[in-house]
PDB file of C-alpha atoms in Angstrom:
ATOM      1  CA  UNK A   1       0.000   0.000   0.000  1.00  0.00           C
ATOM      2  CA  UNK A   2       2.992   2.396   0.962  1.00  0.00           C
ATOM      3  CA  UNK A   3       4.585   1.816  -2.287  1.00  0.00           C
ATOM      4  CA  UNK A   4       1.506   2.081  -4.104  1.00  0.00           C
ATOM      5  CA  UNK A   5       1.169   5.812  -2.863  1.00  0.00           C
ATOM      6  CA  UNK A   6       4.971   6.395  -3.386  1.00  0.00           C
ATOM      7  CA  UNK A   7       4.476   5.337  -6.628  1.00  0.00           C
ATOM      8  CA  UNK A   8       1.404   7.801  -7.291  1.00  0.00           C
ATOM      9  CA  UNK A   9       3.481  10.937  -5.464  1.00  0.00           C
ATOM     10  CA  UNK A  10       6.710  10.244  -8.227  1.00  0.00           C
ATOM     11  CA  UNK A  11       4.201   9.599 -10.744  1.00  0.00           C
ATOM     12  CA  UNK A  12       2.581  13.392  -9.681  1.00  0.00           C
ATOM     13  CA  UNK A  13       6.448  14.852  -9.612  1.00  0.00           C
ATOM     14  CA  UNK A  14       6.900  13.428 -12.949  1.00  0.00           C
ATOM     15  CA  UNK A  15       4.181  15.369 -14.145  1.00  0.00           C
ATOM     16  CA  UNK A  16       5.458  18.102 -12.505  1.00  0.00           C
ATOM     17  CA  UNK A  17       8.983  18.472 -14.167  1.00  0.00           C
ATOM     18  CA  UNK A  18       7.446  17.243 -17.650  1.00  0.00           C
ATOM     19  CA  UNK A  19       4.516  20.129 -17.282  1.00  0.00           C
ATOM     20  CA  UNK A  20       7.705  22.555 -16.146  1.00  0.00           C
ATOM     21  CA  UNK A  21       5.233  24.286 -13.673  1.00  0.00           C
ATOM     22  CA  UNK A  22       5.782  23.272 -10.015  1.00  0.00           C
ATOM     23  CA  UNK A  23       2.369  24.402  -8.689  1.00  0.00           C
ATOM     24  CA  UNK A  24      -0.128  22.561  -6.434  1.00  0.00           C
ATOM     25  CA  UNK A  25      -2.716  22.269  -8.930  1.00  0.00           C
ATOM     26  CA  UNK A  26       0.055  20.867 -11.783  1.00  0.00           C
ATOM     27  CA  UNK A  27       0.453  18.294  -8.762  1.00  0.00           C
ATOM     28  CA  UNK A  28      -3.564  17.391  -7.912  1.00  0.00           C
ATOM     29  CA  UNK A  29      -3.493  16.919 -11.892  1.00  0.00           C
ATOM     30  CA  UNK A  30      -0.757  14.687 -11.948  1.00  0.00           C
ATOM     31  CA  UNK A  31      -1.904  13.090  -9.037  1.00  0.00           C
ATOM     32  CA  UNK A  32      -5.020  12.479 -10.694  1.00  0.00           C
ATOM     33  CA  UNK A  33      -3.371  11.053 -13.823  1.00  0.00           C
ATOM     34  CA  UNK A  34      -1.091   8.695 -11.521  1.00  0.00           C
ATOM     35  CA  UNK A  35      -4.291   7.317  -9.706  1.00  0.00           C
ATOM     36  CA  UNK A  36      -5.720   6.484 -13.481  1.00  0.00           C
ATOM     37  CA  UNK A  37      -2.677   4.631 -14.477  1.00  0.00           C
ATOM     38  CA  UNK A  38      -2.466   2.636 -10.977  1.00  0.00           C
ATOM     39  CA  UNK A  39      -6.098   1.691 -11.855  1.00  0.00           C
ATOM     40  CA  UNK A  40      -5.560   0.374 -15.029  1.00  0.00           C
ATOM     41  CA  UNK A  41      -2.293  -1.201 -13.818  1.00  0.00           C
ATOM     42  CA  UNK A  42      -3.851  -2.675 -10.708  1.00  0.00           C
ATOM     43  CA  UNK A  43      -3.082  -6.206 -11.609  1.00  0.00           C
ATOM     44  CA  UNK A  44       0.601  -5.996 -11.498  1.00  0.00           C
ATOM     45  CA  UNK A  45       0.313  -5.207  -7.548  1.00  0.00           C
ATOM     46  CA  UNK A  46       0.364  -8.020  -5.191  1.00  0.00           C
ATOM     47  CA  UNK A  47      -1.959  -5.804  -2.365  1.00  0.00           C
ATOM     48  CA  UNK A  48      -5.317  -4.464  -3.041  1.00  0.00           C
ATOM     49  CA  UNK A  49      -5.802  -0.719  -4.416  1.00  0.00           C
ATOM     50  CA  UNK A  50      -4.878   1.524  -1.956  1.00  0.00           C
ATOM     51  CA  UNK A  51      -7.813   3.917  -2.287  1.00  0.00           C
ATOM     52  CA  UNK A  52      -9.816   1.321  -0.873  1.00  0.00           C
ATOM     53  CA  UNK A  53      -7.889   0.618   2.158  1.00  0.00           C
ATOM     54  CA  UNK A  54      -8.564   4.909   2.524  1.00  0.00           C
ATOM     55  CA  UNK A  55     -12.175   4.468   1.890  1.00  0.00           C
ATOM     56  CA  UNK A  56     -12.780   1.697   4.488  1.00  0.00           C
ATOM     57  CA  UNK A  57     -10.689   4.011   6.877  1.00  0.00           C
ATOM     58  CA  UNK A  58     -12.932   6.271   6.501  1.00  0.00           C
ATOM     59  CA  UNK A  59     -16.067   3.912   6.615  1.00  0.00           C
ATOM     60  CA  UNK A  60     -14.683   2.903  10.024  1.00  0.00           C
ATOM     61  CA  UNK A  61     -14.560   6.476  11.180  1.00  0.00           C
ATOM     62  CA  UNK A  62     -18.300   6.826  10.481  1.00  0.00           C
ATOM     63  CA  UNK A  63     -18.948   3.859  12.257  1.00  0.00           C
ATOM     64  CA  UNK A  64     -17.321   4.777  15.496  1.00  0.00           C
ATOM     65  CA  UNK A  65     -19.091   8.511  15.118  1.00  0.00           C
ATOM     66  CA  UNK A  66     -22.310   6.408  14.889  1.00  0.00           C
ATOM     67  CA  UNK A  67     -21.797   4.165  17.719  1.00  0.00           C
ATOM     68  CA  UNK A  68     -20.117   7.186  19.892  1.00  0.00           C
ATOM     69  CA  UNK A  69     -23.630   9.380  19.520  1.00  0.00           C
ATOM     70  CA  UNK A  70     -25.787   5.995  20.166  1.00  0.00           C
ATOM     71  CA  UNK A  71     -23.614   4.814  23.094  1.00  0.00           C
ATOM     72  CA  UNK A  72     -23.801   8.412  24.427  1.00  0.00           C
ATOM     73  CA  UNK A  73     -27.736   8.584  24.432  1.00  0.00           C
ATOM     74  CA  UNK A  74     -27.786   5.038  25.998  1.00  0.00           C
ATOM     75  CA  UNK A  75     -25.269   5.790  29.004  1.00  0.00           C
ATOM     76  CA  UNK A  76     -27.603   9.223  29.229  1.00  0.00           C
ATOM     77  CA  UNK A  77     -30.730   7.128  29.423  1.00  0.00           C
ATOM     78  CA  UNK A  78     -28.902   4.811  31.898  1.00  0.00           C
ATOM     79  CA  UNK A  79     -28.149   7.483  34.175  1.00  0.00           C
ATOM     80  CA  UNK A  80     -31.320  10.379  34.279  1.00  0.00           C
ATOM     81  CA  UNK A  81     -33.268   7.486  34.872  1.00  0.00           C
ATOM     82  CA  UNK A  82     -31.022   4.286  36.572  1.00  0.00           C
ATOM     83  CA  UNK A  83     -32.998   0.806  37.259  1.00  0.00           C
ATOM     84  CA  UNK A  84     -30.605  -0.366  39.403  1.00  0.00           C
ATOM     85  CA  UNK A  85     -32.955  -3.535  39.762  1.00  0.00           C
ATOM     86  CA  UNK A  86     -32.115  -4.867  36.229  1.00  0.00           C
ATOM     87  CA  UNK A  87     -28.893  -3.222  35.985  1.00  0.00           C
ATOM     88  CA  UNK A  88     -26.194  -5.706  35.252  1.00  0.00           C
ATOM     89  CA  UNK A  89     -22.299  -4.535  35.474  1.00  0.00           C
ATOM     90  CA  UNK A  90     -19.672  -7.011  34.555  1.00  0.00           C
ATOM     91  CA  UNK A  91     -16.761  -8.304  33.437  1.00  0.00           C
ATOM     92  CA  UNK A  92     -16.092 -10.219  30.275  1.00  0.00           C
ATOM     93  CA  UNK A  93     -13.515 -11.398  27.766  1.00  0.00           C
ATOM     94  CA  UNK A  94     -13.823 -10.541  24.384  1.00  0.00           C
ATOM     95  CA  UNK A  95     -11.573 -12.807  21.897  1.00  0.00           C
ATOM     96  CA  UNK A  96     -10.236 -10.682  19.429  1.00  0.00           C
ATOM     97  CA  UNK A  97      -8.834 -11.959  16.053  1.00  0.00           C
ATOM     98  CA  UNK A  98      -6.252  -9.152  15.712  1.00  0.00           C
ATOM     99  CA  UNK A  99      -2.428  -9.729  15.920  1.00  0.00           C
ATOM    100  CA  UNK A 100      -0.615  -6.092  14.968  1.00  0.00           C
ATOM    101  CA  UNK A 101       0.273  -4.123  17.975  1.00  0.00           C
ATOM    102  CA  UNK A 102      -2.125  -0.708  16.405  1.00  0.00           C
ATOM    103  CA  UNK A 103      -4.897  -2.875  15.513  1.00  0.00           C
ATOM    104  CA  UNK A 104      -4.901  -4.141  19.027  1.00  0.00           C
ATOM    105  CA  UNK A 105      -4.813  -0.740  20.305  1.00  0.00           C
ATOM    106  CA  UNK A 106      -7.049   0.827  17.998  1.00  0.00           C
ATOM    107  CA  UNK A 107      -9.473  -2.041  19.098  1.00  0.00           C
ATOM    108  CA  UNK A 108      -9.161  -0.760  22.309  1.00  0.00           C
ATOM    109  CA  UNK A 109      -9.330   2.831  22.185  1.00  0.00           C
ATOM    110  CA  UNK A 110     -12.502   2.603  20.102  1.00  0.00           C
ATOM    111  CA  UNK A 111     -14.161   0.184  22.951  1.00  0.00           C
ATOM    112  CA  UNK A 112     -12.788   2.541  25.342  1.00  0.00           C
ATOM    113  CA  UNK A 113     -13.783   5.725  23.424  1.00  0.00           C
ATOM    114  CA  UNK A 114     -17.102   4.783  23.606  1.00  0.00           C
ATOM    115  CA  UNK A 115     -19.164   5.218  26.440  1.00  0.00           C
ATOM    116  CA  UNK A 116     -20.373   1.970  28.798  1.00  0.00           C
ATOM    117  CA  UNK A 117     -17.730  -0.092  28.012  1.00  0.00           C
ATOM    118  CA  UNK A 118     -14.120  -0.164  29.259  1.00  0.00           C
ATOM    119  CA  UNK A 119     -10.999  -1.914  28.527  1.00  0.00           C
ATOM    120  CA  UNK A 120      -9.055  -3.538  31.733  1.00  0.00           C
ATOM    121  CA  UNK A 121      -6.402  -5.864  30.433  1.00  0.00           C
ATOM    122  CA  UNK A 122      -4.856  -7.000  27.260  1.00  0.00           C
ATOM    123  CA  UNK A 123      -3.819 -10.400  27.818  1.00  0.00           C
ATOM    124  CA  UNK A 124      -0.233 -11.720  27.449  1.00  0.00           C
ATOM    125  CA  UNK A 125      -0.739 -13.504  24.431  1.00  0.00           C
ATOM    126  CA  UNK A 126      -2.691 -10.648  22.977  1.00  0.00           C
ATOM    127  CA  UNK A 127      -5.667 -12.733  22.325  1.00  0.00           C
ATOM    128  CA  UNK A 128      -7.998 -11.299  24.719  1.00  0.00           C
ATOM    129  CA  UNK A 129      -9.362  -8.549  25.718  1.00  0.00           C
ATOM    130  CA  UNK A 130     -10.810  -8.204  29.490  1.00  0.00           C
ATOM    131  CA  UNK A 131     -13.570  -5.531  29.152  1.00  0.00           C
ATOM    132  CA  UNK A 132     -15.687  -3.723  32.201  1.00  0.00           C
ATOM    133  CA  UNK A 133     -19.393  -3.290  30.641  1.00  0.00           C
ATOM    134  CA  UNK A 134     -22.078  -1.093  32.463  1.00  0.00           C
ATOM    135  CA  UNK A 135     -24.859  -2.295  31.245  1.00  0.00           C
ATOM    136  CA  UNK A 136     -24.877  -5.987  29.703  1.00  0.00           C
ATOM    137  CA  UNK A 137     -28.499  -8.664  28.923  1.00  0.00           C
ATOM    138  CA  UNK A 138     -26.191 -10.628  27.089  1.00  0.00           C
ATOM    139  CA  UNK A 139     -22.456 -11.316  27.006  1.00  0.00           C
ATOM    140  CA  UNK A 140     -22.387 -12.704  23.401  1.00  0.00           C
ATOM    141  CA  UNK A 141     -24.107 -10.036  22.044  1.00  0.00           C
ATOM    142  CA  UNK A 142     -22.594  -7.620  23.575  1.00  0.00           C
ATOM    143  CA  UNK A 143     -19.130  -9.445  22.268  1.00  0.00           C
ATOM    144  CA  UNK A 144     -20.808 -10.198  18.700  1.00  0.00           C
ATOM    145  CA  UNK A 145     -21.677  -6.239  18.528  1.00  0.00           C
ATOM    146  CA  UNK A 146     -18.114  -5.264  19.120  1.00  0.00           C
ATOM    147  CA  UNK A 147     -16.765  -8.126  16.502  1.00  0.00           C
ATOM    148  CA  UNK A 148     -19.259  -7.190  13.990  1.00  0.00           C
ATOM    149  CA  UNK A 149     -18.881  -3.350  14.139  1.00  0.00           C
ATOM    150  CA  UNK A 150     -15.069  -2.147  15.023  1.00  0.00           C
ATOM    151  CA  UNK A 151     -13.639  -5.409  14.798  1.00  0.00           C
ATOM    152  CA  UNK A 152     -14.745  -5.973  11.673  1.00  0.00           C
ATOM    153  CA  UNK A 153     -13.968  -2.627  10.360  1.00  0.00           C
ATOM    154  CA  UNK A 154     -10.036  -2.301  11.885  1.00  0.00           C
ATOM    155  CA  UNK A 155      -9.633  -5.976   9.990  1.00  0.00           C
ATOM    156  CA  UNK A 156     -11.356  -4.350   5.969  1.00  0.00           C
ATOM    157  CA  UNK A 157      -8.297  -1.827   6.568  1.00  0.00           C
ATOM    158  CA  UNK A 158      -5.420  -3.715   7.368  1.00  0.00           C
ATOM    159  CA  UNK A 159      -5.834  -7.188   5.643  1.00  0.00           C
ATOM    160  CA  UNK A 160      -6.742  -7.891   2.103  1.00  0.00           C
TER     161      UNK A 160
ATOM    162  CA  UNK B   1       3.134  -9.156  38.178  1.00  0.00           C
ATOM    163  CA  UNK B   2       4.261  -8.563  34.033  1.00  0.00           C
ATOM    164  CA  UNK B   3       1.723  -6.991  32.652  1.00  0.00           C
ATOM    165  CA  UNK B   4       0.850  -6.764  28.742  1.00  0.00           C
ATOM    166  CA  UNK B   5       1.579  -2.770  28.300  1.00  0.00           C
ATOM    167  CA  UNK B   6       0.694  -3.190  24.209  1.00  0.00           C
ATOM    168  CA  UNK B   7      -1.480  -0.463  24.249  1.00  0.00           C
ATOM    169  CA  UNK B   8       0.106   2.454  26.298  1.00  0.00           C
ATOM    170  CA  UNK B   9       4.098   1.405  23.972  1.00  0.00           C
ATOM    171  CA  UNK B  10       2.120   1.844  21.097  1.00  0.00           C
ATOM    172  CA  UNK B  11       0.273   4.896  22.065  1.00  0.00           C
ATOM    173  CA  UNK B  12       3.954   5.948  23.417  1.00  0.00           C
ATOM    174  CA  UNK B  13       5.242   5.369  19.914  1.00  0.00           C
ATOM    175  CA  UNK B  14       3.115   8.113  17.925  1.00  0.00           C
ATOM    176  CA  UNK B  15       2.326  10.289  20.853  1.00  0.00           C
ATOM    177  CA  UNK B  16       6.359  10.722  21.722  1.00  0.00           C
ATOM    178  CA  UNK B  17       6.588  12.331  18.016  1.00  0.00           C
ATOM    179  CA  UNK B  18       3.937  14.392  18.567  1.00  0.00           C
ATOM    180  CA  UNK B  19       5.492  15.781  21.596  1.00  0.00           C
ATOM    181  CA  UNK B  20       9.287  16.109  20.463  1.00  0.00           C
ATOM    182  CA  UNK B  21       7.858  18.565  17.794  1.00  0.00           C
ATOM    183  CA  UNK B  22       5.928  20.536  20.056  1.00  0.00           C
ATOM    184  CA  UNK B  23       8.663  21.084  22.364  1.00  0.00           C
ATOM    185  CA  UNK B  24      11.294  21.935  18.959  1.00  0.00           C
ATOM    186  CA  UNK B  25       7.764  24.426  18.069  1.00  0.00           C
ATOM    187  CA  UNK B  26       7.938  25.731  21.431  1.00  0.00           C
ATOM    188  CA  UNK B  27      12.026  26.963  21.680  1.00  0.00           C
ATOM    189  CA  UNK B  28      11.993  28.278  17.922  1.00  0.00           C
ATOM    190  CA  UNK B  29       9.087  30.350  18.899  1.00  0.00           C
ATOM    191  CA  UNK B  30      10.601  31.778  22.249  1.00  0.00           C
ATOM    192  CA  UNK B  31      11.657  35.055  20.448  1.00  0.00           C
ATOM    193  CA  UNK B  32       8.209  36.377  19.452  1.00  0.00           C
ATOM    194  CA  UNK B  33       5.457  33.988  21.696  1.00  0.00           C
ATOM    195  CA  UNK B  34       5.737  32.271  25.217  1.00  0.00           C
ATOM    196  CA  UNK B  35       8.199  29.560  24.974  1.00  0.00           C
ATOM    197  CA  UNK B  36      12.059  29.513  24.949  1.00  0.00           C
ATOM    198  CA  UNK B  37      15.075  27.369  26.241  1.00  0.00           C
ATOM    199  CA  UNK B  38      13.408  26.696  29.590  1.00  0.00           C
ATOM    200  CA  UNK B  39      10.191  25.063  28.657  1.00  0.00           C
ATOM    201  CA  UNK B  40      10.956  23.516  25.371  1.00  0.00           C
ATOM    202  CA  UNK B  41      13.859  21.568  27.532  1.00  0.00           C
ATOM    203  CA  UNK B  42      11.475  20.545  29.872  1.00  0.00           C
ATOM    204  CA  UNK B  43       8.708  19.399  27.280  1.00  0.00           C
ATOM    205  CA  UNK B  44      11.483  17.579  25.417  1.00  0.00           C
ATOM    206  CA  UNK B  45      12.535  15.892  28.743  1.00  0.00           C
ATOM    207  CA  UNK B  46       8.895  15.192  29.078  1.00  0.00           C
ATOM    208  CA  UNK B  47       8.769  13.088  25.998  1.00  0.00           C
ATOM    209  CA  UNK B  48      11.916  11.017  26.710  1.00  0.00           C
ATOM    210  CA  UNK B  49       9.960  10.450  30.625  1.00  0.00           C
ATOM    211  CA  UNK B  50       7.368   9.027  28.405  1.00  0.00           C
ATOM    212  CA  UNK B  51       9.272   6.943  26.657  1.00  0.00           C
ATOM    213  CA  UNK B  52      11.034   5.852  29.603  1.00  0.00           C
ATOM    214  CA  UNK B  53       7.114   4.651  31.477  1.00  0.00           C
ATOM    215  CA  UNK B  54       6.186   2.836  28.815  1.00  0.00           C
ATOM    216  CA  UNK B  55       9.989   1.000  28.139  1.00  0.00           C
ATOM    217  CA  UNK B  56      12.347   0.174  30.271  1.00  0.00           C
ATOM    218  CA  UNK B  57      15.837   1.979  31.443  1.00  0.00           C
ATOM    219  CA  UNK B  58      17.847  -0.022  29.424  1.00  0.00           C
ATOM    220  CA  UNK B  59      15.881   0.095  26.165  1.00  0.00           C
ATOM    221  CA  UNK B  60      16.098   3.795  26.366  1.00  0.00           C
ATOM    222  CA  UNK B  61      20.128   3.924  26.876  1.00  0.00           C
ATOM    223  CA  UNK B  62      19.912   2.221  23.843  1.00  0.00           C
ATOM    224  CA  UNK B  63      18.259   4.128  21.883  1.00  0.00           C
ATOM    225  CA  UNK B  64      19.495   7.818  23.244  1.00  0.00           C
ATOM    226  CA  UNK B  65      23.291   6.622  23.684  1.00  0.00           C
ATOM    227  CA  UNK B  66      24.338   9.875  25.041  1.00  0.00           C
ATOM    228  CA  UNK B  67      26.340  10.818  28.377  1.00  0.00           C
ATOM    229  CA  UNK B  68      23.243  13.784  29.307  1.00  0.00           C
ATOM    230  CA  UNK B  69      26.121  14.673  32.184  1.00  0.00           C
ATOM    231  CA  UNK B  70      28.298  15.624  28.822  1.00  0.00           C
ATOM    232  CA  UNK B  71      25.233  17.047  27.145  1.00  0.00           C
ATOM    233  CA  UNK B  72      24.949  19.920  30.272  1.00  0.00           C
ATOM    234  CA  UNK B  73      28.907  20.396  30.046  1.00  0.00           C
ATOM    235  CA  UNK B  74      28.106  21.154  26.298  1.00  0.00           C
ATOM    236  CA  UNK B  75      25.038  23.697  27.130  1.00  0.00           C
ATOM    237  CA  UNK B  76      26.564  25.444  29.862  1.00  0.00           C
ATOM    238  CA  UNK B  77      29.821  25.919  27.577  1.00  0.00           C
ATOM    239  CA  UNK B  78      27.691  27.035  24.628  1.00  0.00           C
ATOM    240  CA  UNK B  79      25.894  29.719  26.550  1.00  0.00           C
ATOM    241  CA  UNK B  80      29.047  30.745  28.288  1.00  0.00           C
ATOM    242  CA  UNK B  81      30.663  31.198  24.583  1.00  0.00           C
ATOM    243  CA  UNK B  82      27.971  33.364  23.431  1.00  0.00           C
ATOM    244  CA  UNK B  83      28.101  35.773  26.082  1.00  0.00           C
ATOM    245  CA  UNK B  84      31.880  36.059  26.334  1.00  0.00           C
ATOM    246  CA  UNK B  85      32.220  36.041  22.142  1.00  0.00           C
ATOM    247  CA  UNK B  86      30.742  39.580  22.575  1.00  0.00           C
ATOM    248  CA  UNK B  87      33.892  40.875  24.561  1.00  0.00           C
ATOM    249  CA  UNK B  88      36.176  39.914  21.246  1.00  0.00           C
ATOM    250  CA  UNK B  89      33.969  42.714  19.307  1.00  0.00           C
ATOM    251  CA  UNK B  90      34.626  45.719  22.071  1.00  0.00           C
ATOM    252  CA  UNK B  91      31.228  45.403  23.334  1.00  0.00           C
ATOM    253  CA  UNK B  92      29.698  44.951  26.865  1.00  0.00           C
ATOM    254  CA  UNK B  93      29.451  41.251  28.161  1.00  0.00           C
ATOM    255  CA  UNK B  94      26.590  39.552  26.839  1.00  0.00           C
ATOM    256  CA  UNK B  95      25.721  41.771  23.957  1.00  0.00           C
ATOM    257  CA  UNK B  96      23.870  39.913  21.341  1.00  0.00           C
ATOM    258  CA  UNK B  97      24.341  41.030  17.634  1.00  0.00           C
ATOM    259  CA  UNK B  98      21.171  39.977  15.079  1.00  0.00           C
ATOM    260  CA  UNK B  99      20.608  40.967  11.491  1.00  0.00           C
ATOM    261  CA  UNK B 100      18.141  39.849   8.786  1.00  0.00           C
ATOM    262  CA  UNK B 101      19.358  36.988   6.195  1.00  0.00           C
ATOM    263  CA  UNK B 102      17.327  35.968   3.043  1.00  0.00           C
ATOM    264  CA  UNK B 103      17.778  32.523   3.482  1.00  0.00           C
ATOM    265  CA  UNK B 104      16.413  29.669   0.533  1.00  0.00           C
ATOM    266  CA  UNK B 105      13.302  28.092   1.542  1.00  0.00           C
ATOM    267  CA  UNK B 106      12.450  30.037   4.581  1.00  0.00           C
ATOM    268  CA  UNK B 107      12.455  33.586   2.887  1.00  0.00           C
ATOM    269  CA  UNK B 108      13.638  37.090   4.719  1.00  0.00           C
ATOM    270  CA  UNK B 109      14.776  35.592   8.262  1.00  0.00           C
ATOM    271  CA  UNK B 110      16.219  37.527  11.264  1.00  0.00           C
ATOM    272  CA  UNK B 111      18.971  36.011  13.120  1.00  0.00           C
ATOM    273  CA  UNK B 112      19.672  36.322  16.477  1.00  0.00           C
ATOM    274  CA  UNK B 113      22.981  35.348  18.657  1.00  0.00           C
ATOM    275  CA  UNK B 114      20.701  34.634  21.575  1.00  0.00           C
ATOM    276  CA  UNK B 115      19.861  31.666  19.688  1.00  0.00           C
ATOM    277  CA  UNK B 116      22.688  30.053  20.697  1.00  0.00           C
ATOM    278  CA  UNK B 117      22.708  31.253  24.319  1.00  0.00           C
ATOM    279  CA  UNK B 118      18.861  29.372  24.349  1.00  0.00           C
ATOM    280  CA  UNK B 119      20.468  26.007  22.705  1.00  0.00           C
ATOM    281  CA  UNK B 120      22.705  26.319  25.356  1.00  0.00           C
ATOM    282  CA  UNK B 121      19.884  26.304  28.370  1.00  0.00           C
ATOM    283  CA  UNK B 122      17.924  23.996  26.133  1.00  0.00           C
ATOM    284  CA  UNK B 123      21.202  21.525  26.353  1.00  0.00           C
ATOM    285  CA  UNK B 124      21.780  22.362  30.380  1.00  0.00           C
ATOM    286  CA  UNK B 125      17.852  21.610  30.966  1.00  0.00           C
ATOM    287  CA  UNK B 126      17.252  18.178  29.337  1.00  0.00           C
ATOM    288  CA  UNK B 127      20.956  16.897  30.062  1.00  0.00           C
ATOM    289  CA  UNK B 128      20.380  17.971  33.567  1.00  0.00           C
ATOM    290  CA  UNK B 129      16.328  16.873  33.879  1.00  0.00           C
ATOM    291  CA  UNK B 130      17.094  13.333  32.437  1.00  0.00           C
ATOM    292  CA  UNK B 131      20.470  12.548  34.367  1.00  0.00           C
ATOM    293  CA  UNK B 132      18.683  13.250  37.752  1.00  0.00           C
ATOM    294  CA  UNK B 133      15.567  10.584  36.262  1.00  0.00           C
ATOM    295  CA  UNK B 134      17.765   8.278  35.059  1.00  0.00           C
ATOM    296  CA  UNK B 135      20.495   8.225  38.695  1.00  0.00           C
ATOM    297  CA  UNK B 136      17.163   7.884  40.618  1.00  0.00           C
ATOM    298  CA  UNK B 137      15.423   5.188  38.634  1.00  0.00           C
ATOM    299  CA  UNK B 138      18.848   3.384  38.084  1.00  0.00           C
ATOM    300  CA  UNK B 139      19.514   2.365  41.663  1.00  0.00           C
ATOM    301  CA  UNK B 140      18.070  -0.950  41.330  1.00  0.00           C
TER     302      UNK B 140
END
């Protein structure tokens, strides 16, 4: 992916020199021209197009907006109006699929970020994480919401 | 108890850049906005603390192989320099000379002597700062 956008920025300077203006716009245009000929080339590169490792980047910054505002209401909800006598707190481990150091912590700062849940530990192995939950009904949905949303996500940005 | 710190090295990784430039923002600016020597020392000395949290003493040596007892020898000397240079010239002690340079890339500049006399308690701060950290978190 990294060489793919090094490839599109020498590509742009190329332009550049061969144009004989060095102005930002010769540079968007060249840009532009470089990301065509990457396209049609894409079959030469052994990793996926790198403009759609930037779109799902982006996909997975919507998603945490989305579950930031919804997790916000719901932790609002919880506390104007607390039933403490259905209320369930806990602790519980959440196997995580992940194996880079940033997705890990990405993983985490997301869960974190948002409000009612908390992580604790990151196991030694790095298979696990221990997470404090306000609120739970269910611990496998609770872990199957966090796999399918952020998990999910971090993993459409990093693999493939 | 060894604990699995993944998350706060990693955060330590980006955030330590982060700071470093700040701190290199902060003494550039010193001549025309708060900042100077003094805190951009400290805040630079605040990054390698950081660093030193989240890794361990020996990692860190590693990395930063410098004597910081040698690196407040060479501050103290460089500020002494440019206040006694100013002596050579027939001027008062500590008199600073400055003068406006059109320098490539950064346009019509002024340059200042005091510069140097900053470095110099930028050097003293951080060599001092981190060899009093690292002689008390040493003693094993």
């Amino acid at each position: 992916m990294a060489f793919q956008i090094l490839l599109n920025f020498f590509i742009a300077v190329v332009w550049m020199f061969m144009t004989s203006s060095l102005t930002p716009s010769t540079f968007i245009i060249g840009y532009i021209i470089g990301l065509l000929m990457i396209i049609m080339t894409r079959r030469y590169f052994r990793s996926r197009l790198y403009v759609w490792r930037i779109w799902s980047a982006l996909k997975l910054t919507a998603i945490f907006l989305r579950e930031l505002i919804m997790s916000n209401i719901s932790v609002l909800m919880l506390v104007i109006k607390p039933d403490l006598s259905t209320m369930q707190p806990m602790f519980f481990a959440l196997p995580t699929e992940l194996e880079q150091d940033w997705e890990i912590t990405l993983l985490s700062s997301l869960i974190t970020l948002t409000p009612g849940t908390v992580v604790v530990h990151v196991s030694d192995d790095q298979r696990t994480l221990y997470i404090h939950a306000i609120d739970v009904d269910d611990v496998d949905e609770a872990i199957d919401s966090i796999k399918n949303t952020f998990e999910k996500a971090i993993m459409e940005v990093s693999r493939g | 108890m060894k604990t699995n710190d993944v998350i706060l090295q990693t955060a330590t990784k980006v955030v330590f850049f982060i700071i470093f430039l700040f701190s290199v923002h902060i003494f550039f600016v010193g001549h025309y906005a708060p900042g100077g020597g003094f805190v951009g020392g400290l805040l630079t000395t605040g990054a390698i603390v950081l660093l030193l949290l989240a890794f361990d003493l020996k990692t860190i040596q590693q990395i930063l192989p410098f004597n910081f007892t040698i690196v407040t020898a060479i501050g103290l000397v460089l500020a002494l320099s440019t206040a006694g240079a100013s002596i050579f010239f027939n001027v008062p002690f500590f008199t600073h000379a400055y003068d406006d340079f059109n320098l490539p890339l950064f346009g019509k500049t002024s340059l200042h002597t005091a510069m140097f006399f900053d470095s110099g308690v930028y050097l003293v701060v951080v060599g001092s700062a981190i060899t009093i950290i690292q002689s008390i978190g040493g003693d094993d």
